[in-house]
Amino acid sequence: MDVCTDAGWRCVATVEQIPVRDGLGRVTAAPIQALWPAPRAACAAMDGIAVRAASATTDSASNDSEPGPRRLAASAFAWIDTGDPIPAGMDTVVERERVRIDADGSAWITGPAPRGRHVRAVGEDFQAGQMLIPSGRCLRPADLAAAAAAGHTTLDVTRKPVIAIIPTGDEIQPIGTGLGPGDVVDSNSVLLAARAVQAGARPHVCDVQPDDPDAIAAEVRRASLAADLVLVIAGSSVGRDDHTAAVLAHVGGLAVSRVAVRPGHPVLLGYALPRRTSADRPVGPVPVIGVPGYPLAAAVSFELFAVPLLAALQGREPAGRAWRRVQLGCDWTSPPDTEEWVPVSLTAPSGRNDSTAVVAMPRKGGAGAISRLARADAWWPIPIGQEKFERGAHIDIRPISPDLLLSGPEPARQAANSA
């Protein structure tokens, strides 16, 4: 996005304050430090009786390493439950299973009772002022619990970036609309909006625009008034009805047309300069991605160019899927001059639980077949220059869903960040 930067765009993550309970998946704008220690007072780690270690170690019945039963007067102990503060003058907890109470109220205990046993000290979990969660962390359930335990009721997080999605095409119809001959349901906006939510963004799907450059340009300008990133679906190639490149050049600037990626090579990268009245606050350029109309090409373009930008706008690193090494289930040939992204399905032989026993089978078909992606478990990104693969070869795949976890070592290669 160097061209956007040169035009005045600044990738700045803005901050907002939210309740701790609403923090799941949000990104911390600053480190979170403990406001107080945990526990805040010495407390019991077991149910039983609190005693003073010195009074519980006198052994009148045995000199063995495991002392025999010892008697404590009723005034020398106090019943206590897990989490209760330790009474003044006491420093040890004897678990309930080792305690027998006589009719006179005295207690007999067995086993050792060294000082501090089954007692959680002040600050055992964390001390006041200790950093618990770093800046740029995508908050998890345990992070929220730790923040609450440390005294926080609100958190400073980065604002979710707004991504405007503009579907285009005379044949594209909104979901639920009656379809005529040649009409196509606007499924790409569903795909990209859902993926934007996974990437921590707030998507806004605009009305479908016809194959009219003036209408598309007006919608791009309108969308860029409130969005941090604009996607224009379809029209990025060189057909008679492909107007996105000309629109970007007209509303702002066109930086890249076509990349060495398959599917997705017709992608366009540029920016828009929103028009505001003099009474409005000044606004800089807004990045725009011209997304190819084929579903798989749209999905790959989003992964390569939108995901890293949305992460930067949240002040964090991209939350990429974990790379894993598996076996290829068939021979495969890839174009040597193109980075190819192949959707694959995964199967694991019974009785094997290591990831290299998992077999990846490419889903064959064109870039317009959304079922290829719906039936796939992972992407297999093939770097430029790698052409022929034999069945059984070890390959590195990237799970499509974060819920798909494979055991095994990380692959040696690193994902190329084409963004």
PDB file of C-alpha atoms in Angstrom, residues 167-408:
ATOM      1  CA  PRO A 167     -21.089  -5.926  -5.598  1.00  0.00           C
ATOM      2  CA  THR A 168     -21.331  -4.971  -9.266  1.00  0.00           C
ATOM      3  CA  GLY A 169     -22.787  -6.465 -12.437  1.00  0.00           C
ATOM      4  CA  ASP A 170     -26.006  -6.236 -14.411  1.00  0.00           C
ATOM      5  CA  GLU A 171     -26.599  -9.939 -13.794  1.00  0.00           C
ATOM      6  CA  ILE A 172     -26.027  -9.830  -9.992  1.00  0.00           C
ATOM      7  CA  GLN A 173     -29.196  -9.966  -7.893  1.00  0.00           C
ATOM      8  CA  PRO A 174     -29.597  -9.657  -4.088  1.00  0.00           C
ATOM      9  CA  ILE A 175     -30.394 -12.787  -2.097  1.00  0.00           C
ATOM     10  CA  GLY A 176     -34.106 -13.522  -2.163  1.00  0.00           C
ATOM     11  CA  THR A 177     -34.725 -11.737  -5.472  1.00  0.00           C
ATOM     12  CA  GLY A 178     -36.432 -13.592  -8.292  1.00  0.00           C
ATOM     13  CA  LEU A 179     -33.868 -14.661 -10.870  1.00  0.00           C
ATOM     14  CA  GLY A 180     -34.290 -14.329 -14.594  1.00  0.00           C
ATOM     15  CA  PRO A 181     -32.298 -16.085 -17.315  1.00  0.00           C
ATOM     16  CA  GLY A 182     -28.609 -15.328 -16.795  1.00  0.00           C
ATOM     17  CA  ASP A 183     -29.071 -13.766 -13.357  1.00  0.00           C
ATOM     18  CA  VAL A 184     -26.699 -14.688 -10.529  1.00  0.00           C
ATOM     19  CA  VAL A 185     -27.245 -14.481  -6.755  1.00  0.00           C
ATOM     20  CA  ASP A 186     -24.913 -12.064  -4.946  1.00  0.00           C
ATOM     21  CA  SER A 187     -23.099 -14.794  -2.997  1.00  0.00           C
ATOM     22  CA  ASN A 188     -19.645 -13.185  -3.153  1.00  0.00           C
ATOM     23  CA  SER A 189     -20.670 -10.420  -0.769  1.00  0.00           C
ATOM     24  CA  VAL A 190     -21.825 -13.099   1.690  1.00  0.00           C
ATOM     25  CA  LEU A 191     -18.437 -14.814   1.418  1.00  0.00           C
ATOM     26  CA  LEU A 192     -16.385 -11.653   1.876  1.00  0.00           C
ATOM     27  CA  ALA A 193     -18.551 -10.133   4.620  1.00  0.00           C
ATOM     28  CA  ALA A 194     -18.347 -13.324   6.685  1.00  0.00           C
ATOM     29  CA  ARG A 195     -14.585 -13.510   6.228  1.00  0.00           C
ATOM     30  CA  ALA A 196     -14.321  -9.835   7.206  1.00  0.00           C
ATOM     31  CA  VAL A 197     -16.073 -10.620  10.499  1.00  0.00           C
ATOM     32  CA  GLN A 198     -13.561 -13.432  11.116  1.00  0.00           C
ATOM     33  CA  ALA A 199     -10.778 -10.912  10.460  1.00  0.00           C
ATOM     34  CA  GLY A 200     -12.122  -8.587  13.151  1.00  0.00           C
ATOM     35  CA  ALA A 201     -13.780  -6.057  10.837  1.00  0.00           C
ATOM     36  CA  ARG A 202     -17.278  -4.611  10.630  1.00  0.00           C
ATOM     37  CA  PRO A 203     -18.592  -5.241   7.075  1.00  0.00           C
ATOM     38  CA  HIS A 204     -21.124  -3.079   5.276  1.00  0.00           C
ATOM     39  CA  VAL A 205     -22.566  -4.567   2.075  1.00  0.00           C
ATOM     40  CA  CYS A 206     -23.675  -1.871  -0.352  1.00  0.00           C
ATOM     41  CA  ASP A 207     -26.400  -2.110  -2.980  1.00  0.00           C
ATOM     42  CA  VAL A 208     -25.564  -3.988  -6.157  1.00  0.00           C
ATOM     43  CA  GLN A 209     -24.326  -1.554  -8.800  1.00  0.00           C
ATOM     44  CA  PRO A 210     -24.932  -2.001 -12.544  1.00  0.00           C
ATOM     45  CA  ASP A 211     -22.125  -2.192 -15.087  1.00  0.00           C
ATOM     46  CA  ASP A 212     -22.030   1.576 -15.281  1.00  0.00           C
ATOM     47  CA  PRO A 213     -18.725   3.327 -14.469  1.00  0.00           C
ATOM     48  CA  ASP A 214     -20.430   6.502 -13.230  1.00  0.00           C
ATOM     49  CA  ALA A 215     -22.681   4.528 -10.852  1.00  0.00           C
ATOM     50  CA  ILE A 216     -19.762   2.475  -9.561  1.00  0.00           C
ATOM     51  CA  ALA A 217     -17.590   5.572  -9.081  1.00  0.00           C
ATOM     52  CA  ALA A 218     -20.347   7.336  -7.153  1.00  0.00           C
ATOM     53  CA  GLU A 219     -20.823   4.302  -4.895  1.00  0.00           C
ATOM     54  CA  VAL A 220     -17.073   3.985  -4.248  1.00  0.00           C
ATOM     55  CA  ARG A 221     -16.918   7.651  -3.212  1.00  0.00           C
ATOM     56  CA  ARG A 222     -20.002   7.279  -1.037  1.00  0.00           C
ATOM     57  CA  ALA A 223     -18.705   4.110   0.633  1.00  0.00           C
ATOM     58  CA  SER A 224     -15.255   5.571   1.262  1.00  0.00           C
ATOM     59  CA  LEU A 225     -16.724   8.388   3.364  1.00  0.00           C
ATOM     60  CA  ALA A 226     -17.257   5.971   6.259  1.00  0.00           C
ATOM     61  CA  ALA A 227     -15.118   2.933   5.422  1.00  0.00           C
ATOM     62  CA  ASP A 228     -11.496   2.104   6.187  1.00  0.00           C
ATOM     63  CA  LEU A 229     -11.321  -0.248   3.194  1.00  0.00           C
ATOM     64  CA  VAL A 230     -13.520  -0.629   0.117  1.00  0.00           C
ATOM     65  CA  LEU A 231     -13.940  -3.798  -1.932  1.00  0.00           C
ATOM     66  CA  VAL A 232     -15.418  -3.626  -5.429  1.00  0.00           C
ATOM     67  CA  ILE A 233     -16.542  -7.086  -6.535  1.00  0.00           C
ATOM     68  CA  ALA A 234     -16.114  -7.962 -10.219  1.00  0.00           C
ATOM     69  CA  GLY A 235     -15.234  -5.736 -13.161  1.00  0.00           C
ATOM     70  CA  SER A 236     -11.498  -6.032 -12.487  1.00  0.00           C
ATOM     71  CA  SER A 237     -10.561  -7.775 -15.735  1.00  0.00           C
ATOM     72  CA  VAL A 238     -10.473  -6.380 -19.283  1.00  0.00           C
ATOM     73  CA  GLY A 239     -13.900  -7.276 -20.650  1.00  0.00           C
ATOM     74  CA  ARG A 240     -16.333  -4.780 -22.158  1.00  0.00           C
ATOM     75  CA  ASP A 241     -18.215  -4.467 -18.866  1.00  0.00           C
ATOM     76  CA  ASP A 242     -15.128  -4.378 -16.634  1.00  0.00           C
ATOM     77  CA  HIS A 243     -14.928  -0.801 -15.350  1.00  0.00           C
ATOM     78  CA  THR A 244     -13.201  -1.045 -11.954  1.00  0.00           C
ATOM     79  CA  ALA A 245      -9.719  -0.091 -13.182  1.00  0.00           C
ATOM     80  CA  ALA A 246     -11.020   3.049 -14.889  1.00  0.00           C
ATOM     81  CA  VAL A 247     -13.141   3.867 -11.842  1.00  0.00           C
ATOM     82  CA  LEU A 248     -10.139   3.662  -9.491  1.00  0.00           C
ATOM     83  CA  ALA A 249      -8.049   5.852 -11.769  1.00  0.00           C
ATOM     84  CA  HIS A 250     -10.906   8.380 -11.808  1.00  0.00           C
ATOM     85  CA  VAL A 251     -11.794   8.473  -8.083  1.00  0.00           C
ATOM     86  CA  GLY A 252      -8.250   8.289  -6.722  1.00  0.00           C
ATOM     87  CA  GLY A 253      -5.463   6.163  -8.089  1.00  0.00           C
ATOM     88  CA  LEU A 254      -4.704   2.705  -9.481  1.00  0.00           C
ATOM     89  CA  ALA A 255      -1.499   1.127  -8.169  1.00  0.00           C
ATOM     90  CA  VAL A 256      -1.605  -2.523  -9.246  1.00  0.00           C
ATOM     91  CA  SER A 257      -3.520  -4.326 -11.971  1.00  0.00           C
ATOM     92  CA  ARG A 258      -2.958  -8.067 -12.055  1.00  0.00           C
ATOM     93  CA  VAL A 259      -0.727 -10.097  -9.791  1.00  0.00           C
ATOM     94  CA  ALA A 260       1.076 -13.424 -10.277  1.00  0.00           C
ATOM     95  CA  VAL A 261      -1.486 -15.389  -8.271  1.00  0.00           C
ATOM     96  CA  ARG A 262      -3.975 -17.991  -9.423  1.00  0.00           C
ATOM     97  CA  PRO A 263      -6.897 -17.744  -8.906  1.00  0.00           C
ATOM     98  CA  GLY A 264      -7.057 -13.996  -8.391  1.00  0.00           C
ATOM     99  CA  HIS A 265      -4.611 -12.579 -10.923  1.00  0.00           C
ATOM    100  CA  PRO A 266      -7.026  -9.825 -12.157  1.00  0.00           C
ATOM    101  CA  VAL A 267      -7.069  -8.163  -8.707  1.00  0.00           C
ATOM    102  CA  LEU A 268      -6.765  -4.354  -8.635  1.00  0.00           C
ATOM    103  CA  LEU A 269      -5.166  -2.310  -5.847  1.00  0.00           C
ATOM    104  CA  GLY A 270      -5.673   1.419  -5.503  1.00  0.00           C
ATOM    105  CA  TYR A 271      -7.360   4.120  -3.488  1.00  0.00           C
ATOM    106  CA  ALA A 272     -10.251   6.565  -3.515  1.00  0.00           C
ATOM    107  CA  LEU A 273     -10.272  10.222  -2.532  1.00  0.00           C
ATOM    108  CA  PRO A 274     -13.696  10.861  -0.958  1.00  0.00           C
ATOM    109  CA  ARG A 275     -15.350  14.158  -1.783  1.00  0.00           C
ATOM    110  CA  ARG A 276     -16.474  16.114   1.266  1.00  0.00           C
ATOM    111  CA  THR A 277     -17.921  19.571   1.622  1.00  0.00           C
ATOM    112  CA  SER A 278     -15.731  22.245   3.197  1.00  0.00           C
ATOM    113  CA  ALA A 279     -17.708  21.930   6.425  1.00  0.00           C
ATOM    114  CA  ASP A 280     -16.669  18.311   6.845  1.00  0.00           C
ATOM    115  CA  ARG A 281     -13.442  17.245   8.444  1.00  0.00           C
ATOM    116  CA  PRO A 282     -10.666  16.562   5.930  1.00  0.00           C
ATOM    117  CA  VAL A 283     -10.207  12.960   4.927  1.00  0.00           C
ATOM    118  CA  GLY A 284      -7.306  11.192   3.246  1.00  0.00           C
ATOM    119  CA  PRO A 285      -7.301   8.394   0.697  1.00  0.00           C
ATOM    120  CA  VAL A 286      -9.108   5.132   1.404  1.00  0.00           C
ATOM    121  CA  PRO A 287      -7.608   1.852   0.116  1.00  0.00           C
ATOM    122  CA  VAL A 288      -9.717   0.076  -2.514  1.00  0.00           C
ATOM    123  CA  ILE A 289      -9.359  -3.514  -3.719  1.00  0.00           C
ATOM    124  CA  GLY A 290     -10.902  -4.533  -7.011  1.00  0.00           C
ATOM    125  CA  VAL A 291     -11.854  -8.135  -6.258  1.00  0.00           C
ATOM    126  CA  PRO A 292     -12.272 -10.592  -9.152  1.00  0.00           C
ATOM    127  CA  GLY A 293     -15.796 -11.908  -9.622  1.00  0.00           C
ATOM    128  CA  TYR A 294     -15.014 -15.620  -9.492  1.00  0.00           C
ATOM    129  CA  PRO A 295     -15.609 -16.847  -5.897  1.00  0.00           C
ATOM    130  CA  LEU A 296     -12.261 -18.595  -5.420  1.00  0.00           C
ATOM    131  CA  ALA A 297     -10.416 -15.619  -6.904  1.00  0.00           C
ATOM    132  CA  ALA A 298     -12.323 -13.322  -4.555  1.00  0.00           C
ATOM    133  CA  ALA A 299     -11.446 -15.498  -1.554  1.00  0.00           C
ATOM    134  CA  VAL A 300      -7.722 -15.634  -2.393  1.00  0.00           C
ATOM    135  CA  SER A 301      -7.583 -11.883  -3.067  1.00  0.00           C
ATOM    136  CA  PHE A 302      -9.141 -11.232   0.330  1.00  0.00           C
ATOM    137  CA  GLU A 303      -6.607 -13.459   2.117  1.00  0.00           C
ATOM    138  CA  LEU A 304      -3.622 -11.893   0.398  1.00  0.00           C
ATOM    139  CA  PHE A 305      -4.552  -8.213   0.463  1.00  0.00           C
ATOM    140  CA  ALA A 306      -7.509  -7.465   2.761  1.00  0.00           C
ATOM    141  CA  VAL A 307      -6.564  -9.603   5.781  1.00  0.00           C
ATOM    142  CA  PRO A 308      -3.122  -8.012   6.373  1.00  0.00           C
ATOM    143  CA  LEU A 309      -4.573  -4.511   5.959  1.00  0.00           C
ATOM    144  CA  LEU A 310      -7.434  -5.166   8.388  1.00  0.00           C
ATOM    145  CA  ALA A 311      -4.937  -6.534  10.918  1.00  0.00           C
ATOM    146  CA  ALA A 312      -2.768  -3.419  10.597  1.00  0.00           C
ATOM    147  CA  LEU A 313      -5.828  -1.215  11.135  1.00  0.00           C
ATOM    148  CA  GLN A 314      -6.379  -3.084  14.418  1.00  0.00           C
ATOM    149  CA  GLY A 315      -2.770  -2.717  15.529  1.00  0.00           C
ATOM    150  CA  ARG A 316      -1.958  -6.407  15.387  1.00  0.00           C
ATOM    151  CA  GLU A 317      -0.277  -9.024  13.267  1.00  0.00           C
ATOM    152  CA  PRO A 318      -2.497 -11.013  10.879  1.00  0.00           C
ATOM    153  CA  ALA A 319      -4.081 -13.971  12.647  1.00  0.00           C
ATOM    154  CA  GLY A 320      -2.955 -16.455  10.010  1.00  0.00           C
ATOM    155  CA  ARG A 321      -3.979 -20.063  10.059  1.00  0.00           C
ATOM    156  CA  ALA A 322      -1.331 -22.453  11.368  1.00  0.00           C
ATOM    157  CA  TRP A 323       0.685 -24.110   8.623  1.00  0.00           C
ATOM    158  CA  ARG A 324       0.907 -27.909   8.746  1.00  0.00           C
ATOM    159  CA  ARG A 325       2.700 -30.523   6.671  1.00  0.00           C
ATOM    160  CA  VAL A 326       0.608 -33.295   5.138  1.00  0.00           C
ATOM    161  CA  GLN A 327       0.857 -35.778   2.271  1.00  0.00           C
ATOM    162  CA  LEU A 328      -0.426 -35.073  -1.243  1.00  0.00           C
ATOM    163  CA  GLY A 329      -3.024 -37.579  -2.422  1.00  0.00           C
ATOM    164  CA  CYS A 330      -2.358 -37.349  -6.154  1.00  0.00           C
ATOM    165  CA  ASP A 331       0.088 -36.065  -8.755  1.00  0.00           C
ATOM    166  CA  TRP A 332      -0.220 -32.321  -9.360  1.00  0.00           C
ATOM    167  CA  THR A 333       1.197 -29.779 -11.793  1.00  0.00           C
ATOM    168  CA  SER A 334       1.210 -26.051 -11.068  1.00  0.00           C
ATOM    169  CA  PRO A 335       2.091 -23.115 -13.351  1.00  0.00           C
ATOM    170  CA  PRO A 336       5.770 -22.336 -12.671  1.00  0.00           C
ATOM    171  CA  ASP A 337       5.377 -18.552 -12.994  1.00  0.00           C
ATOM    172  CA  THR A 338       2.381 -18.154 -10.681  1.00  0.00           C
ATOM    173  CA  GLU A 339       1.626 -18.601  -6.980  1.00  0.00           C
ATOM    174  CA  GLU A 340      -1.285 -21.039  -7.067  1.00  0.00           C
ATOM    175  CA  TRP A 341      -3.775 -21.453  -4.224  1.00  0.00           C
ATOM    176  CA  VAL A 342      -5.410 -24.877  -4.372  1.00  0.00           C
ATOM    177  CA  PRO A 343      -8.343 -25.848  -2.113  1.00  0.00           C
ATOM    178  CA  VAL A 344      -7.805 -29.340  -0.676  1.00  0.00           C
ATOM    179  CA  SER A 345      -9.831 -31.835   1.326  1.00  0.00           C
ATOM    180  CA  LEU A 346      -8.139 -33.704   4.167  1.00  0.00           C
ATOM    181  CA  THR A 347      -8.485 -37.313   5.256  1.00  0.00           C
ATOM    182  CA  ALA A 348      -6.616 -39.134   8.024  1.00  0.00           C
ATOM    183  CA  PRO A 349      -5.948 -42.897   7.897  1.00  0.00           C
ATOM    184  CA  SER A 350      -7.428 -44.723  10.877  1.00  0.00           C
ATOM    185  CA  GLY A 351      -4.988 -45.429  13.656  1.00  0.00           C
ATOM    186  CA  ARG A 352      -2.642 -42.583  12.728  1.00  0.00           C
ATOM    187  CA  ASN A 353      -2.686 -39.326  14.656  1.00  0.00           C
ATOM    188  CA  ASP A 354       0.359 -37.469  13.294  1.00  0.00           C
ATOM    189  CA  SER A 355      -0.257 -34.692  10.781  1.00  0.00           C
ATOM    190  CA  THR A 356       2.076 -36.173   8.159  1.00  0.00           C
ATOM    191  CA  ALA A 357      -0.320 -39.138   7.922  1.00  0.00           C
ATOM    192  CA  VAL A 358      -3.088 -36.758   6.820  1.00  0.00           C
ATOM    193  CA  VAL A 359      -3.720 -36.868   3.066  1.00  0.00           C
ATOM    194  CA  ALA A 360      -4.612 -33.725   1.112  1.00  0.00           C
ATOM    195  CA  MET A 361      -6.655 -34.197  -2.044  1.00  0.00           C
ATOM    196  CA  PRO A 362      -6.987 -31.159  -4.342  1.00  0.00           C
ATOM    197  CA  ARG A 363     -10.529 -30.125  -5.219  1.00  0.00           C
ATOM    198  CA  LYS A 364     -10.481 -29.828  -8.971  1.00  0.00           C
ATOM    199  CA  GLY A 365     -12.536 -27.341 -10.955  1.00  0.00           C
ATOM    200  CA  GLY A 366     -12.624 -23.731 -12.052  1.00  0.00           C
ATOM    201  CA  ALA A 367     -12.301 -20.546 -10.025  1.00  0.00           C
ATOM    202  CA  GLY A 368     -16.034 -19.946 -10.445  1.00  0.00           C
ATOM    203  CA  ALA A 369     -17.025 -23.102  -8.534  1.00  0.00           C
ATOM    204  CA  ILE A 370     -17.841 -22.043  -4.960  1.00  0.00           C
ATOM    205  CA  SER A 371     -18.501 -25.705  -4.104  1.00  0.00           C
ATOM    206  CA  ARG A 372     -14.740 -26.339  -4.413  1.00  0.00           C
ATOM    207  CA  LEU A 373     -14.186 -24.042  -1.466  1.00  0.00           C
ATOM    208  CA  ALA A 374     -17.246 -25.198   0.487  1.00  0.00           C
ATOM    209  CA  ARG A 375     -16.033 -28.801   0.294  1.00  0.00           C
ATOM    210  CA  ALA A 376     -12.406 -27.993   1.098  1.00  0.00           C
ATOM    211  CA  ASP A 377     -10.697 -28.053   4.495  1.00  0.00           C
ATOM    212  CA  ALA A 378      -7.547 -26.114   3.666  1.00  0.00           C
ATOM    213  CA  TRP A 379      -5.630 -24.003   1.164  1.00  0.00           C
ATOM    214  CA  TRP A 380      -2.485 -25.325  -0.435  1.00  0.00           C
ATOM    215  CA  PRO A 381      -0.537 -22.214  -1.533  1.00  0.00           C
ATOM    216  CA  ILE A 382       2.102 -23.284  -4.058  1.00  0.00           C
ATOM    217  CA  PRO A 383       4.973 -20.780  -4.314  1.00  0.00           C
ATOM    218  CA  ILE A 384       6.178 -19.505  -7.671  1.00  0.00           C
ATOM    219  CA  GLY A 385       8.744 -21.839  -9.244  1.00  0.00           C
ATOM    220  CA  GLN A 386       7.355 -25.079  -7.819  1.00  0.00           C
ATOM    221  CA  GLU A 387       5.737 -26.988 -10.652  1.00  0.00           C
ATOM    222  CA  LYS A 388       5.491 -30.775 -10.383  1.00  0.00           C
ATOM    223  CA  PHE A 389       4.430 -32.757  -7.323  1.00  0.00           C
ATOM    224  CA  GLU A 390       4.137 -36.520  -7.019  1.00  0.00           C
ATOM    225  CA  ARG A 391       1.569 -38.393  -4.993  1.00  0.00           C
ATOM    226  CA  GLY A 392       2.824 -38.867  -1.424  1.00  0.00           C
ATOM    227  CA  ALA A 393       4.929 -35.710  -1.455  1.00  0.00           C
ATOM    228  CA  HIS A 394       4.914 -33.673   1.756  1.00  0.00           C
ATOM    229  CA  ILE A 395       3.192 -30.329   1.237  1.00  0.00           C
ATOM    230  CA  ASP A 396       2.355 -27.399   3.521  1.00  0.00           C
ATOM    231  CA  ILE A 397      -1.305 -26.525   3.862  1.00  0.00           C
ATOM    232  CA  ARG A 398      -3.177 -23.731   5.613  1.00  0.00           C
ATOM    233  CA  PRO A 399      -6.497 -24.725   7.260  1.00  0.00           C
ATOM    234  CA  ILE A 400      -9.431 -22.626   6.044  1.00  0.00           C
ATOM    235  CA  SER A 401     -11.176 -22.782   9.413  1.00  0.00           C
ATOM    236  CA  PRO A 402      -9.456 -21.876  12.700  1.00  0.00           C
ATOM    237  CA  ASP A 403     -11.334 -24.815  14.250  1.00  0.00           C
ATOM    238  CA  LEU A 404      -9.388 -27.303  12.112  1.00  0.00           C
ATOM    239  CA  LEU A 405      -6.326 -28.225  14.165  1.00  0.00           C
ATOM    240  CA  LEU A 406      -3.700 -30.730  13.077  1.00  0.00           C
ATOM    241  CA  SER A 407      -0.983 -32.042  15.361  1.00  0.00           C
ATOM    242  CA  GLY A 408       2.624 -32.191  14.264  1.00  0.00           C
TER     243      GLY A 408
END
